[in-house]
CSV table of C-alpha atoms and ligand atoms in Angstrom, one decimal:
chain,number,residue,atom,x,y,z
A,950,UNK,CA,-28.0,-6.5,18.5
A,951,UNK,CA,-28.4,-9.7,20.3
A,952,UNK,CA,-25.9,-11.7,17.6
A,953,UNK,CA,-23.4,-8.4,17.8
A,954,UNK,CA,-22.3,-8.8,21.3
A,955,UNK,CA,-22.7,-13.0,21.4
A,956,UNK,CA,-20.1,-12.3,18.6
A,957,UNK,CA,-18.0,-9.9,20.7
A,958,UNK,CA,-18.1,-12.3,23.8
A,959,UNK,CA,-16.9,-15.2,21.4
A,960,UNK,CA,-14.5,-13.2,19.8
A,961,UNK,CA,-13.2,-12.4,22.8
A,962,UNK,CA,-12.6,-16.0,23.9
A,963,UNK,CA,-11.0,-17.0,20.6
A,964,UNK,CA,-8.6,-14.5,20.7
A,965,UNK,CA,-7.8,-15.0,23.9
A,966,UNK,CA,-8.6,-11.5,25.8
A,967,UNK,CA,-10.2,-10.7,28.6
A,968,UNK,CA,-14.2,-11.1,29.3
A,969,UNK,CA,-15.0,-7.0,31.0
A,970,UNK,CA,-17.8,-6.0,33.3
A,971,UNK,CA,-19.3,-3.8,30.5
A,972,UNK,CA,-19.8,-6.8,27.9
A,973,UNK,CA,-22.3,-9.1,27.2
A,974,UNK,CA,-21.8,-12.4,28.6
A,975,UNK,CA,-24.6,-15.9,28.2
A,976,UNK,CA,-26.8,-16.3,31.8
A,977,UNK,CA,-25.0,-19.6,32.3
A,978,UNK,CA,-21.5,-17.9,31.7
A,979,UNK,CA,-22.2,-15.5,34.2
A,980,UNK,CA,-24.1,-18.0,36.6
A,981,UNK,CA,-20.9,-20.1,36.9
A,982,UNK,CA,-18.3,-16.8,37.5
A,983,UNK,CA,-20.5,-15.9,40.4
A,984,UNK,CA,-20.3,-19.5,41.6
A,985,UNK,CA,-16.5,-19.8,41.0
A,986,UNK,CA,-15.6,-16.5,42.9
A,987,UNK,CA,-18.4,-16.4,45.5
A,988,UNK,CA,-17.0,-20.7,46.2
A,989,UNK,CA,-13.4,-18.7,46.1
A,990,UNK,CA,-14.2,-15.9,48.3
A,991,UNK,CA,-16.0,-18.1,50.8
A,992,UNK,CA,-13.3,-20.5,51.3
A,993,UNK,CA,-10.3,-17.6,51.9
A,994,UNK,CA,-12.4,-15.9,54.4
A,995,UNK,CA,-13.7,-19.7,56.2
A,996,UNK,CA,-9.6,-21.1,55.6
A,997,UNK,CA,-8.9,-18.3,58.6
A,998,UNK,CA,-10.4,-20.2,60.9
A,999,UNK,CA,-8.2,-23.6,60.9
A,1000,UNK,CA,-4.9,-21.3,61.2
A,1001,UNK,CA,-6.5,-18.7,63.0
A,1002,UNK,CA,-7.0,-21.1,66.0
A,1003,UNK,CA,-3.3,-20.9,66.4
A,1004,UNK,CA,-3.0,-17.3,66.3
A,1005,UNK,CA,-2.7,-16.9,70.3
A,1006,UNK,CA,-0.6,-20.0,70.9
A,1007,UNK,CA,2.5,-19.8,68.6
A,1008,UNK,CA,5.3,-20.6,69.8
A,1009,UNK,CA,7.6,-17.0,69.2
A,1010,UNK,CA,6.8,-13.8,68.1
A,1011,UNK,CA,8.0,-14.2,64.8
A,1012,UNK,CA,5.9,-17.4,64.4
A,1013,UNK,CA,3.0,-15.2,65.4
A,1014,UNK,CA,3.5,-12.2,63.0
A,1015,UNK,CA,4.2,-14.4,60.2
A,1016,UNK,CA,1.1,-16.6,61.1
A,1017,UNK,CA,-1.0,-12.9,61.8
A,1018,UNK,CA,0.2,-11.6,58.2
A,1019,UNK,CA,-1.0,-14.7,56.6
A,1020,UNK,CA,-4.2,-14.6,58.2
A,1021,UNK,CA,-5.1,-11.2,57.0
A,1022,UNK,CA,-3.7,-12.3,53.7
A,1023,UNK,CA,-6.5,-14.6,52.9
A,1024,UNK,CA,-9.4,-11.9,54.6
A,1025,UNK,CA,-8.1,-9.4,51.8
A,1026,UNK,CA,-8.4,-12.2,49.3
A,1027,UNK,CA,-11.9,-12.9,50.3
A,1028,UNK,CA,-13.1,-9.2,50.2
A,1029,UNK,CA,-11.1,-9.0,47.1
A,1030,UNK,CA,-12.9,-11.7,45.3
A,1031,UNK,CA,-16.2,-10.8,47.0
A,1032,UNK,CA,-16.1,-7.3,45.5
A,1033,UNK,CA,-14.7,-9.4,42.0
A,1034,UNK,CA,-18.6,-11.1,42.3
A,1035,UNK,CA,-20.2,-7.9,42.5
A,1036,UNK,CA,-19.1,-6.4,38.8
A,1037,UNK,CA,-21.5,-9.2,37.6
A,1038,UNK,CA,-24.5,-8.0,39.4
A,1039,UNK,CA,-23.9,-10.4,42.6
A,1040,UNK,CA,-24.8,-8.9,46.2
A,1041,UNK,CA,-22.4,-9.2,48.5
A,1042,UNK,CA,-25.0,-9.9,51.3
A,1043,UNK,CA,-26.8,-12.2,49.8
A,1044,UNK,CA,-23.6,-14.2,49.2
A,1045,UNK,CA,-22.9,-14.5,52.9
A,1046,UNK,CA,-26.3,-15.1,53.7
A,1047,UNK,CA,-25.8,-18.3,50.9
A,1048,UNK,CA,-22.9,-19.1,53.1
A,1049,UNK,CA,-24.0,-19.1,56.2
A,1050,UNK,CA,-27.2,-20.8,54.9
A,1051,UNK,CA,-25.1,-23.6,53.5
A,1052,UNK,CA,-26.7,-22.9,50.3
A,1053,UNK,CA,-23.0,-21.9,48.8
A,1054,UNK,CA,-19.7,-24.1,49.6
A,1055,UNK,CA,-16.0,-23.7,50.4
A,1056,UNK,CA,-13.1,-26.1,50.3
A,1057,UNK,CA,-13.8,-29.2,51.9
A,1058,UNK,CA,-10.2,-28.9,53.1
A,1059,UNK,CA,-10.9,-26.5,55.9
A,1060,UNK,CA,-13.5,-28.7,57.5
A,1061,UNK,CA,-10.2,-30.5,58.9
A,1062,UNK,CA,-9.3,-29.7,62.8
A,1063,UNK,CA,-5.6,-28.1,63.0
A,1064,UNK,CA,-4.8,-30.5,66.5
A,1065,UNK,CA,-0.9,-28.9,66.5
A,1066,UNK,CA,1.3,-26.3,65.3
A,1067,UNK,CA,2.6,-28.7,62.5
A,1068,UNK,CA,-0.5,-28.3,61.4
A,1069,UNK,CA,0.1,-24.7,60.0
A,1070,UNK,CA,3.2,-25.2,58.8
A,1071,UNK,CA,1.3,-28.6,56.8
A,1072,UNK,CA,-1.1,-25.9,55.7
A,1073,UNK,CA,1.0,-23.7,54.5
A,1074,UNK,CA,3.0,-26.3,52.0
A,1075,UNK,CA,0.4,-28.4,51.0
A,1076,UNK,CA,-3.0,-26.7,51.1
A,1077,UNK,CA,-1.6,-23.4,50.2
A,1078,UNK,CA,0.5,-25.3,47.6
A,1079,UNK,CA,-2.4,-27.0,46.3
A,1080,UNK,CA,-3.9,-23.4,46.2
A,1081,UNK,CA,-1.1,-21.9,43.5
A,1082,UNK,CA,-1.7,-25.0,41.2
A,1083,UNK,CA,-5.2,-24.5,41.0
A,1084,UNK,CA,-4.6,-20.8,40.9
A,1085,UNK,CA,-1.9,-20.1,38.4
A,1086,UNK,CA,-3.4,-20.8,35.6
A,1087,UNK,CA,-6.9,-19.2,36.3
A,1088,UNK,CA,-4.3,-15.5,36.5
A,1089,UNK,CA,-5.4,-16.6,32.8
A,1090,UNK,CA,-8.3,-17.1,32.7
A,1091,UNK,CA,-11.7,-15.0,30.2
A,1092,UNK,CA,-12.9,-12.8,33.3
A,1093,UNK,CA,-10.6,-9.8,33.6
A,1094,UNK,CA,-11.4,-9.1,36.9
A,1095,UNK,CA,-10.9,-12.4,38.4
A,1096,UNK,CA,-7.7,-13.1,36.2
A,1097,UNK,CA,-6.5,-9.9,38.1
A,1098,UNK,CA,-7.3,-10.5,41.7
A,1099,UNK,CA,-5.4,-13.8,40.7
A,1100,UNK,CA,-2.0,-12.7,40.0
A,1101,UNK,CA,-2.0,-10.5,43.2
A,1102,UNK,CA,-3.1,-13.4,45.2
A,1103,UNK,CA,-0.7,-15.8,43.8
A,1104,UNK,CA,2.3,-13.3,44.7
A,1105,UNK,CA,0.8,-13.7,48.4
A,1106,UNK,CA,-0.3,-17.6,48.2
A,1107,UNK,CA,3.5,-18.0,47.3
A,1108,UNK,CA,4.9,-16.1,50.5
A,1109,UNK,CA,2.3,-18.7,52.5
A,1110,UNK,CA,3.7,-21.9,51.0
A,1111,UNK,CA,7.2,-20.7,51.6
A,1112,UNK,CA,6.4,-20.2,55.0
A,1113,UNK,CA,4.6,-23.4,55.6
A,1114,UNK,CA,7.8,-25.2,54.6
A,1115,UNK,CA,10.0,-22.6,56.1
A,1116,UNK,CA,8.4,-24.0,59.8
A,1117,UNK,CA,8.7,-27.7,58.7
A,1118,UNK,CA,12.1,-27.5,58.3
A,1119,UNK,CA,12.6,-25.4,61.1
A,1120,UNK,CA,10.6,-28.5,63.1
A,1121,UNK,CA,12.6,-31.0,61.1
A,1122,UNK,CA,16.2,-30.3,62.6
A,1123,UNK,CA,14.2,-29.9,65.9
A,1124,UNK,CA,13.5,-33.0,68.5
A,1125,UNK,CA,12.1,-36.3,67.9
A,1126,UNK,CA,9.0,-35.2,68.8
A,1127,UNK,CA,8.9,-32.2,67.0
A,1128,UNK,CA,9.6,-34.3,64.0
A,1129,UNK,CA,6.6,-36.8,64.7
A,1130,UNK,CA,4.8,-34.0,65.1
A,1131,UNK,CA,5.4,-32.9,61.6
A,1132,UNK,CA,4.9,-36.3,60.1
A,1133,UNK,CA,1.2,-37.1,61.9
A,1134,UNK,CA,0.6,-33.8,60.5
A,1135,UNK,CA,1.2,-35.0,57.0
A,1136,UNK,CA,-0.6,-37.9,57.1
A,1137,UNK,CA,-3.4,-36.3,57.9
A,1138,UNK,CA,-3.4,-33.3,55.4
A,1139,UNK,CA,-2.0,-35.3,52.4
A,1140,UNK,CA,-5.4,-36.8,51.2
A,1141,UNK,CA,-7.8,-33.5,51.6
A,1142,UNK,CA,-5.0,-31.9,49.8
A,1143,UNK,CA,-5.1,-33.9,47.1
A,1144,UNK,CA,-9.6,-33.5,47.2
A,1145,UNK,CA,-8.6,-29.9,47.1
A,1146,UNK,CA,-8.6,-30.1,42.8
A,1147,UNK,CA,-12.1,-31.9,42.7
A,1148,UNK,CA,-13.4,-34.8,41.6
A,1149,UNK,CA,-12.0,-36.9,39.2
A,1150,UNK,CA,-12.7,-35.5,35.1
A,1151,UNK,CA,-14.8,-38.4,34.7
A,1152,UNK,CA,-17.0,-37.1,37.9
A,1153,UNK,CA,-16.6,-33.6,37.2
A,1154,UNK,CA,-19.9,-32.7,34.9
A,1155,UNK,CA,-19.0,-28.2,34.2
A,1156,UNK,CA,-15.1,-29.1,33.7
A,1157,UNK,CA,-15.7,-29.4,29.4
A,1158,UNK,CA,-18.3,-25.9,29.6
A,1159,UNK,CA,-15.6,-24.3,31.8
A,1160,UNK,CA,-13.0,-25.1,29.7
A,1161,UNK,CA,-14.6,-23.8,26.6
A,1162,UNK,CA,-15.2,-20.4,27.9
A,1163,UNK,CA,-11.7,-20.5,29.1
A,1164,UNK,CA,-12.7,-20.1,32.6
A,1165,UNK,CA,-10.6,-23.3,33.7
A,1166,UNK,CA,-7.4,-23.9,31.6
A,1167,UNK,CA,-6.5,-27.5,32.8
A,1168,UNK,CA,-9.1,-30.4,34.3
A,1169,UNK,CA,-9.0,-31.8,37.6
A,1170,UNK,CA,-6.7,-34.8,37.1
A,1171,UNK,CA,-4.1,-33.0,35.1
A,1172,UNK,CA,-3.7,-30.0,37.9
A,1173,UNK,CA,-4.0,-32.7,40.9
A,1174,UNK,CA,-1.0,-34.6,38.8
A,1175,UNK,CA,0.7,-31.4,38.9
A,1176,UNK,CA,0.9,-31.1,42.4
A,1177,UNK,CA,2.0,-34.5,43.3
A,1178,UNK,CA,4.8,-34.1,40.8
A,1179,UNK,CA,5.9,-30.7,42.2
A,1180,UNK,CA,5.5,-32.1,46.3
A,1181,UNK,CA,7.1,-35.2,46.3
A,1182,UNK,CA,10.9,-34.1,45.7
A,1183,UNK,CA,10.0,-31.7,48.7
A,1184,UNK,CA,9.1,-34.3,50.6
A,1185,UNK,CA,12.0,-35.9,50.1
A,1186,UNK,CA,14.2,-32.9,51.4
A,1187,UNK,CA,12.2,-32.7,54.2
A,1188,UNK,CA,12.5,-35.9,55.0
A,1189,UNK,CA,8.7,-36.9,55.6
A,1190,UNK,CA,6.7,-40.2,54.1
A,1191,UNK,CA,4.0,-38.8,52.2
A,1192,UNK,CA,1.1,-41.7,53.4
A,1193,UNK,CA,0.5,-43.4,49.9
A,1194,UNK,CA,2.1,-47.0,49.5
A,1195,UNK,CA,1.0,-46.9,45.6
A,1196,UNK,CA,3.2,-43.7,45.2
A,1197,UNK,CA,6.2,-43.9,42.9
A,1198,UNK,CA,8.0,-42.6,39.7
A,1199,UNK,CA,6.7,-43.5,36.6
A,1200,UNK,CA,9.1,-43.4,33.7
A,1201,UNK,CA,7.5,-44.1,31.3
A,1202,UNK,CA,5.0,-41.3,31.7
A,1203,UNK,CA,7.3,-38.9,33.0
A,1204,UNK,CA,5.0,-38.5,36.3
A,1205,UNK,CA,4.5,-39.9,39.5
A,1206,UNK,CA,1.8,-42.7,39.9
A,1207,UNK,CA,-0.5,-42.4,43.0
A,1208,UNK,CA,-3.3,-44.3,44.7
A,1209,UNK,CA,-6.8,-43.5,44.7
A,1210,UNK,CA,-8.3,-40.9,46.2
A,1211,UNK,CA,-11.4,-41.9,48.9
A,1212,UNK,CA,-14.1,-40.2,47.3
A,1213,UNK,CA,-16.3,-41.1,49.5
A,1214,UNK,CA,-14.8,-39.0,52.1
A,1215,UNK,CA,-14.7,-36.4,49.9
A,1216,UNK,CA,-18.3,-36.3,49.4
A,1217,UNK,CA,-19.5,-37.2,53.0
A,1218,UNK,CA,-17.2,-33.9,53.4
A,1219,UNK,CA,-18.6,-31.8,50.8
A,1220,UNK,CA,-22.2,-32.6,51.6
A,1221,UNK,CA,-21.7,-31.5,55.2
A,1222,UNK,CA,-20.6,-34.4,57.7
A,1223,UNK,CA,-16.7,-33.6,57.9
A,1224,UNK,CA,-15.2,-33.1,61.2
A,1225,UNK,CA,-15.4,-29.1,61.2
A,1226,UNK,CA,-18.4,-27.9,59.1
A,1227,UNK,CA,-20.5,-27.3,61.5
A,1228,UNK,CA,-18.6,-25.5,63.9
A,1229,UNK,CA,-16.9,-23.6,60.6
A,1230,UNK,CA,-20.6,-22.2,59.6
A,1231,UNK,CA,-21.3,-21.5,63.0
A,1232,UNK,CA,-18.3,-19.4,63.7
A,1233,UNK,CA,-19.1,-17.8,60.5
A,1234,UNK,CA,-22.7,-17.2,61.4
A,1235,UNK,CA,-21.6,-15.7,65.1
A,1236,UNK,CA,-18.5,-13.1,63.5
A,1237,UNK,CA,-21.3,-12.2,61.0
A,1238,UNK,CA,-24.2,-11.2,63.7
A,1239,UNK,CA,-21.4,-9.8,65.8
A,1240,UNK,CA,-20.2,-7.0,62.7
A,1241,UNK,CA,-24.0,-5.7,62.2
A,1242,UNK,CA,-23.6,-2.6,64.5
A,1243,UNK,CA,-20.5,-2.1,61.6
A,1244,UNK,CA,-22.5,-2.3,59.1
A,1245,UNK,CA,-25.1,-0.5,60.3
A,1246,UNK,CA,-22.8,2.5,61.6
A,1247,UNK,CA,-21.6,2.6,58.3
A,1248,UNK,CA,-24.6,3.1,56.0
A,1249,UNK,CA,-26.0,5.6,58.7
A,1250,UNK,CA,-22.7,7.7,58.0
A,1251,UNK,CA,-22.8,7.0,54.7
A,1252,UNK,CA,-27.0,8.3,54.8
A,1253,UNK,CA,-25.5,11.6,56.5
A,1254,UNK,CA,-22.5,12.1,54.2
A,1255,UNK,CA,-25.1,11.5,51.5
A,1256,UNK,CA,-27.2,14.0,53.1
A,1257,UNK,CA,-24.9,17.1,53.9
A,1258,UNK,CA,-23.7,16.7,50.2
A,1259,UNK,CA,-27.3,17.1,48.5
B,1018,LIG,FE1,-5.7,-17.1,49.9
B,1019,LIG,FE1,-3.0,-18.7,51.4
């Protein structure tokens, strides 16, 4: 029995379908799903906090409905991948609680402050950019479920990178200030963006598992690569200096070459010290305590429904 389905589940793989809720999966296979989605989940739903500081203070209505409908984009993204973790047996409860607990990460990126409206438009190119490289591919990846929420979430990552740039060109052919505005933005985004795709593949111990159950399609470096390559020619038509004095075309490889990263930030970051974490969990922490007459309304109508029907 037990060699039947480890044959299905690596059939599967080779033949590149689609891992189901109803088959057999290793522990460690479905250990590092629940991980992936539950890190995926927590980071749409703590990524509406940096943007959703700007929410009352655009500067139009238009700004603000576009900014509103982005917002609520990435909460259905979370729930959506939340409810992905559960057809493997994870409790959605418990993966908040692991949240809030700082048990279970998010991005680093959102532990950034958004200091201007730049900021979102920033966001929007570069972090949601950085979001559809690392995303793309995993519309590809063994789990079914995930690959699905994937390609639904890519269609809506792509309307958020478009309006990111959308507002920095707006901001562009604005004033000076407006301009300067844009460009302190970028310096300061650039580098997180870049610490979205993870540590380097020598630093980056699950990358070679992952890859063989065709969880991950493409290591750190080569997805990070492709993101510089695809950003710097919309730099250029922008007209902003992306804040790397080592970056330039290499020929030869056909890419561009870049500096190094500052890891060390990255993992001060990571481990808790950024600028935002703290306030980030807390917030977290607070909306959660706050929604517990919801949840508690609903499993008392849910008791009654239950009830009347037996
Ligand atoms: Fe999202
Ligand atoms: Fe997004």
């Amino acid at each position: 029995m037990t060699a039947m389905v480890e044959e299905h589940f690596e059939h599967t793989l080779e033949k590149d379908q689609r891992i189901e809720p109803r088959d057999w999966v290793p522990e460690g296979y479905r250990k590092t799903m629940i991980r992936m989605m539950a890190q995926h989940a927590h980071s749409e739903i703590i990524g509406m906090q940096p943007e959703g500081n700007w929410i009352t203070r655009a500067p139009s209505l238009r700004r603000k409905a576009i900014l509103l409908a982005k917002v609520q984009d990435e909460a259905g993204h979370g729930l959506y991948l939340y409810s992905a973790t559960e057809t493997l047996g994870a409790d959605r409860t418990d993966l908040t609680e692991r949240l809030i607990d700082g048990k279970q990460k998010y991005s680093s990126i959102f532990n950034y402050p958004t200091l201007t409206f730049a900021d979102v438009g920033v966001i929007g190119w570069l972090v949601d950019g950085a979001a559809i490289c690392n995303q793309v591919p995993l519309c590809r990846s063994s789990y079914g479920p995930y690959a699905r929420a994937m390609i639904r979430i890519c269609k809506e990552e792509s309307f958020h990178q478009r309006q990111g740039y959308e507002l920095l060109m707006t901001m562009m052919k604005g004033t000076q200030a407006q301009r300067d505005m844009v460009q302190d933005a970028v310096n300061r985004w650039w580098w997180p963006s870049l610490m979205m795709f993870g540590p380097p593949d020598t630093d980056s111990p699950n990358t070679a598992q992952s890859m063989a159950w065709r969880i991950k399609r493409h290591t750190n470096d080569e997805l990070r690569q492709r993101f510089v390559d695809m950003t710097v020619p919309q730099a250029d038509i922008l007209g902003v200096t992306l804040p790397d004095p080592d970056l330039r075309w290499n020929a030869e490889r056909g890419h561009y070459d870049f500096g190094e990263v500052d890891w060390a930030e990255f993992k001060q970051v990571v481990s808790g010290n950024g600028p935002c974490n703290a306030q980030r969990v807390e917030h977290r922490r607070r909306a959660h305590e706050d929604g517990a007459w919801v949840r508690e309304a609903a499993a008392a109508h849910a008791a009654k429904r239950q009830g009347s029907i037996a």
